[in-house]
Amino acid sequence: MFSLIKKLRDFYLVKIKWRKYNISSGFHAGRNVHFWAKNNIIIGKDCYIGRNSQIECDTVIGDYVIIGNSVAFVGKFDHNYLHVGLPIRHAEQIRDENYFWKGINAKVVVEDDVWIGYGSIIMSDITIGKGSIIASGSVVTKDVKPYSIVGGNPAKFIKNRFTEEEILQHESLIKSAKIF
C-alpha cells in the first residue's frame, strides 16, 4: 500500500506540480521538496531527491543521482546588489522580467552517478563531475572533477573515489549491465 501511495505522489509531482520541468522516469522526491528555476530543471533517469531539499536555479541532473535530505541548489547572483541607494530587498531579482545582471544563464550541472550528502549547498554556475561524492554539509562553489570526493565550506578535494583503472572497470561494468 505504501509503495502505491509513493508512486501516486511521484506521478502527481512529475505530471502535475512540476510539469513545466523535464523529469525522466524513475524519479522520486521526499516530502517538502521545492523546485523553482528561471528557465528549466532537467532530471535524468532514476534520481532521488531527499526531503526538505530545494532547487532554486536552472539545473541539469544526470542519471542515477542521489541528493540527500535538506540539500539546496541556489543561484550565486540571484539579486543585483550593486545599486547604490537601493535597499537589497528592492533590487532586481533573477525571477524579474527586467533582470539582466550576472548569473542570468548560470546553472548547476550534476553529471551521472553522483551522491550529494545531507545539508549540502550547491551554488550555481558549476559542474559536479560524473561519479563524484559531495560530503554532508559541504558548500560547493567551484567545479568538482569526475570521480572525486569533496567536502567542507568551501568544498575542497578530499580524495579520488576510484583509481583510473577502477574508473574504467566501473564504467565498463555499468555499461555492460545497461544501466546508463
mmCIF file of C-alpha atoms in Angstrom:
data_model
loop_
_atom_site.group_PDB
_atom_site.id
_atom_site.type_symbol
_atom_site.label_atom_id
_atom_site.label_comp_id
_atom_site.label_asym_id
_atom_site.label_seq_id
_atom_site.Cartn_x
_atom_site.Cartn_y
_atom_site.Cartn_z
ATOM 1 C CA MET A 1 0.000 0.000 0.000
ATOM 2 C CA PHE A 2 2.776 2.431 0.966
ATOM 3 C CA SER A 3 4.532 1.757 -2.360
ATOM 4 C CA LEU A 4 1.358 2.598 -4.281
ATOM 5 C CA ILE A 5 0.943 5.870 -2.374
ATOM 6 C CA LYS A 6 4.580 6.759 -3.097
ATOM 7 C CA LYS A 7 4.107 6.072 -6.804
ATOM 8 C CA LEU A 8 0.919 8.131 -6.947
ATOM 9 C CA ARG A 9 2.648 11.018 -5.158
ATOM 10 C CA ASP A 10 5.613 10.900 -7.565
ATOM 11 C CA PHE A 11 3.203 10.785 -10.525
ATOM 12 C CA TYR A 12 1.407 13.886 -9.192
ATOM 13 C CA LEU A 13 4.694 15.761 -8.669
ATOM 14 C CA VAL A 14 6.114 14.950 -12.118
ATOM 15 C CA LYS A 15 2.963 15.165 -14.250
ATOM 16 C CA ILE A 16 1.080 17.974 -12.494
ATOM 17 C CA LYS A 17 3.005 20.078 -9.983
ATOM 18 C CA TRP A 18 6.351 20.143 -11.826
ATOM 19 C CA ARG A 19 5.064 19.543 -15.372
ATOM 20 C CA LYS A 20 6.979 22.539 -16.754
ATOM 21 C CA TYR A 21 10.266 20.803 -15.906
ATOM 22 C CA ASN A 22 11.813 17.855 -17.765
ATOM 23 C CA ILE A 23 11.861 14.911 -15.329
ATOM 24 C CA SER A 24 12.727 11.392 -16.526
ATOM 25 C CA SER A 25 11.404 8.022 -15.375
ATOM 26 C CA GLY A 26 12.309 6.519 -12.023
ATOM 27 C CA PHE A 27 12.340 9.886 -10.245
ATOM 28 C CA HIS A 28 11.453 10.062 -6.556
ATOM 29 C CA ALA A 29 11.298 13.086 -4.268
ATOM 30 C CA GLY A 30 10.980 13.060 -0.499
ATOM 31 C CA ARG A 31 8.440 15.250 1.256
ATOM 32 C CA ASN A 32 8.681 19.031 1.121
ATOM 33 C CA VAL A 33 10.940 19.234 -1.947
ATOM 34 C CA HIS A 34 10.709 22.623 -3.667
ATOM 35 C CA PHE A 35 11.607 23.470 -7.299
ATOM 36 C CA TRP A 36 11.925 26.949 -8.727
ATOM 37 C CA ALA A 37 14.055 27.830 -11.743
ATOM 38 C CA LYS A 38 14.072 30.829 -14.043
ATOM 39 C CA ASN A 39 14.222 28.643 -17.153
ATOM 40 C CA ASN A 40 14.374 24.890 -16.582
ATOM 41 C CA ILE A 41 15.198 21.928 -14.406
ATOM 42 C CA ILE A 42 16.144 18.715 -16.198
ATOM 43 C CA ILE A 43 16.409 15.491 -14.185
ATOM 44 C CA GLY A 44 17.741 12.230 -15.602
ATOM 45 C CA LYS A 45 16.627 8.648 -15.045
ATOM 46 C CA ASP A 46 16.263 7.000 -11.645
ATOM 47 C CA CYS A 47 17.150 10.019 -9.481
ATOM 48 C CA TYR A 48 16.277 10.596 -5.848
ATOM 49 C CA ILE A 49 15.965 13.958 -4.093
ATOM 50 C CA GLY A 50 15.668 13.800 -0.307
ATOM 51 C CA ARG A 51 13.073 15.568 1.807
ATOM 52 C CA ASN A 52 13.305 19.287 2.553
ATOM 53 C CA SER A 53 15.586 19.887 -0.445
ATOM 54 C CA GLN A 54 15.334 22.862 -2.793
ATOM 55 C CA ILE A 55 16.407 23.519 -6.356
ATOM 56 C CA GLU A 56 16.152 27.262 -6.919
ATOM 57 C CA CYS A 57 18.251 27.775 -10.043
ATOM 58 C CA ASP A 58 18.440 26.338 -13.542
ATOM 59 C CA THR A 59 19.734 22.799 -13.145
ATOM 60 C CA VAL A 60 20.631 19.733 -15.210
ATOM 61 C CA ILE A 61 20.898 16.478 -13.247
ATOM 62 C CA GLY A 62 22.202 13.323 -14.916
ATOM 63 C CA ASP A 63 21.094 9.730 -14.398
ATOM 64 C CA TYR A 64 21.292 7.729 -11.147
ATOM 65 C CA VAL A 65 21.933 10.698 -8.862
ATOM 66 C CA ILE A 66 21.225 10.694 -5.129
ATOM 67 C CA ILE A 67 20.611 14.056 -3.482
ATOM 68 C CA GLY A 68 20.348 13.788 0.301
ATOM 69 C CA ASN A 69 17.883 15.494 2.612
ATOM 70 C CA SER A 70 17.999 19.270 3.151
ATOM 71 C CA VAL A 71 20.200 19.993 0.127
ATOM 72 C CA ALA A 72 19.889 23.378 -1.607
ATOM 73 C CA PHE A 73 20.848 24.403 -5.144
ATOM 74 C CA VAL A 74 20.963 28.207 -5.154
ATOM 75 C CA GLY A 75 21.990 30.985 -7.511
ATOM 76 C CA LYS A 76 25.205 32.924 -6.889
ATOM 77 C CA PHE A 77 23.791 36.094 -8.411
ATOM 78 C CA ASP A 78 20.062 35.961 -7.701
ATOM 79 C CA HIS A 79 19.937 39.589 -6.535
ATOM 80 C CA ASN A 80 21.585 42.626 -8.111
ATOM 81 C CA TYR A 81 23.304 44.027 -5.024
ATOM 82 C CA LEU A 82 25.253 46.845 -6.748
ATOM 83 C CA HIS A 83 22.594 49.604 -6.735
ATOM 84 C CA VAL A 84 23.783 52.461 -4.528
ATOM 85 C CA GLY A 85 20.840 53.929 -2.609
ATOM 86 C CA LEU A 86 18.522 50.971 -3.256
ATOM 87 C CA PRO A 87 17.888 48.508 -0.414
ATOM 88 C CA ILE A 88 18.755 44.939 -1.422
ATOM 89 C CA ARG A 89 15.155 43.952 -0.685
ATOM 90 C CA HIS A 90 14.027 46.153 -3.610
ATOM 91 C CA ALA A 91 16.831 45.322 -6.059
ATOM 92 C CA GLU A 92 16.078 43.257 -9.175
ATOM 93 C CA GLN A 93 15.915 39.516 -8.645
ATOM 94 C CA ILE A 94 16.703 36.817 -11.176
ATOM 95 C CA ARG A 95 12.998 35.948 -11.412
ATOM 96 C CA ASP A 96 12.102 39.510 -12.517
ATOM 97 C CA GLU A 97 11.445 40.148 -16.218
ATOM 98 C CA ASN A 98 13.847 43.141 -16.198
ATOM 99 C CA TYR A 99 16.776 41.230 -14.657
ATOM 100 C CA PHE A 100 19.817 41.424 -16.945
ATOM 101 C CA TRP A 101 22.672 41.126 -14.472
ATOM 102 C CA LYS A 102 25.206 38.384 -13.749
ATOM 103 C CA GLY A 103 24.005 34.845 -13.476
ATOM 104 C CA ILE A 104 21.199 35.110 -15.989
ATOM 105 C CA ASN A 105 22.418 31.917 -17.725
ATOM 106 C CA ALA A 106 24.108 30.327 -14.704
ATOM 107 C CA LYS A 107 23.074 26.776 -13.897
ATOM 108 C CA VAL A 108 24.149 23.747 -11.935
ATOM 109 C CA VAL A 109 25.147 20.637 -13.876
ATOM 110 C CA VAL A 110 25.266 17.365 -11.941
ATOM 111 C CA GLU A 111 26.607 14.567 -14.114
ATOM 112 C CA ASP A 112 25.653 10.848 -13.812
ATOM 113 C CA ASP A 113 26.247 8.668 -10.729
ATOM 114 C CA VAL A 114 26.720 11.496 -8.191
ATOM 115 C CA TRP A 115 25.885 11.457 -4.468
ATOM 116 C CA ILE A 116 25.284 14.797 -2.738
ATOM 117 C CA GLY A 117 25.255 14.441 1.051
ATOM 118 C CA TYR A 118 22.829 15.775 3.637
ATOM 119 C CA GLY A 119 22.639 19.528 4.111
ATOM 120 C CA SER A 120 24.964 20.494 1.276
ATOM 121 C CA ILE A 121 24.619 23.796 -0.575
ATOM 122 C CA ILE A 122 25.391 23.833 -4.294
ATOM 123 C CA MET A 123 25.925 27.282 -5.834
ATOM 124 C CA SER A 124 25.004 27.922 -9.477
ATOM 125 C CA ASP A 125 27.442 28.161 -12.381
ATOM 126 C CA ILE A 126 29.274 24.932 -11.522
ATOM 127 C CA THR A 127 29.546 21.346 -12.768
ATOM 128 C CA ILE A 128 29.751 18.339 -10.468
ATOM 129 C CA GLY A 129 31.595 15.674 -12.428
ATOM 130 C CA LYS A 130 30.449 12.126 -13.088
ATOM 131 C CA GLY A 131 30.770 9.696 -10.184
ATOM 132 C CA SER A 132 31.592 12.356 -7.591
ATOM 133 C CA ILE A 133 30.597 12.431 -3.936
ATOM 134 C CA ILE A 134 29.837 15.634 -2.028
ATOM 135 C CA ALA A 135 30.260 15.177 1.745
ATOM 136 C CA SER A 136 27.407 16.166 4.051
ATOM 137 C CA GLY A 137 27.256 19.851 4.929
ATOM 138 C CA SER A 138 29.510 20.980 2.089
ATOM 139 C CA VAL A 139 29.215 24.316 0.308
ATOM 140 C CA VAL A 140 30.174 23.753 -3.337
ATOM 141 C CA THR A 141 31.260 26.971 -5.070
ATOM 142 C CA LYS A 142 33.538 25.572 -7.807
ATOM 143 C CA ASP A 143 33.527 22.731 -10.320
ATOM 144 C CA VAL A 144 34.076 19.211 -8.966
ATOM 145 C CA LYS A 145 36.196 16.857 -11.075
ATOM 146 C CA PRO A 146 34.768 13.461 -12.063
ATOM 147 C CA TYR A 147 35.098 10.650 -9.517
ATOM 148 C CA SER A 148 36.349 12.919 -6.758
ATOM 149 C CA ILE A 149 35.186 13.241 -3.171
ATOM 150 C CA VAL A 150 34.929 16.789 -1.839
ATOM 151 C CA GLY A 151 33.803 18.296 1.444
ATOM 152 C CA GLY A 152 33.858 21.359 3.661
ATOM 153 C CA ASN A 153 32.976 25.041 3.444
ATOM 154 C CA PRO A 154 34.007 25.853 0.814
ATOM 155 C CA ALA A 155 34.211 22.300 -0.542
ATOM 156 C CA LYS A 156 37.742 21.092 -1.175
ATOM 157 C CA PHE A 157 39.132 17.937 -2.750
ATOM 158 C CA ILE A 158 39.483 15.086 -0.217
ATOM 159 C CA LYS A 159 40.408 12.130 -2.414
ATOM 160 C CA ASN A 160 39.554 10.270 -5.593
ATOM 161 C CA ARG A 161 36.644 7.847 -5.402
ATOM 162 C CA PHE A 162 38.418 5.308 -7.617
ATOM 163 C CA THR A 163 41.809 4.810 -9.253
ATOM 164 C CA GLU A 164 41.988 5.304 -13.042
ATOM 165 C CA GLU A 165 41.821 1.516 -13.507
ATOM 166 C CA GLU A 166 38.797 1.246 -11.210
ATOM 167 C CA ILE A 167 37.034 4.042 -13.108
ATOM 168 C CA LEU A 168 37.449 2.126 -16.381
ATOM 169 C CA GLN A 169 36.225 -1.084 -14.731
ATOM 170 C CA HIS A 170 33.290 0.709 -13.037
ATOM 171 C CA GLU A 171 32.141 2.344 -16.276
ATOM 172 C CA SER A 172 32.572 -0.881 -18.254
ATOM 173 C CA LEU A 173 30.510 -2.893 -15.745
ATOM 174 C CA ILE A 174 27.771 -0.271 -15.635
ATOM 175 C CA LYS A 175 27.677 -0.083 -19.434
ATOM 176 C CA SER A 176 27.536 -3.882 -19.805
ATOM 177 C CA ALA A 177 24.705 -4.012 -17.253
ATOM 178 C CA LYS A 178 22.914 -1.457 -19.440
ATOM 179 C CA ILE A 179 22.301 0.866 -16.500
ATOM 180 C CA PHE A 180 23.453 4.053 -18.245
#
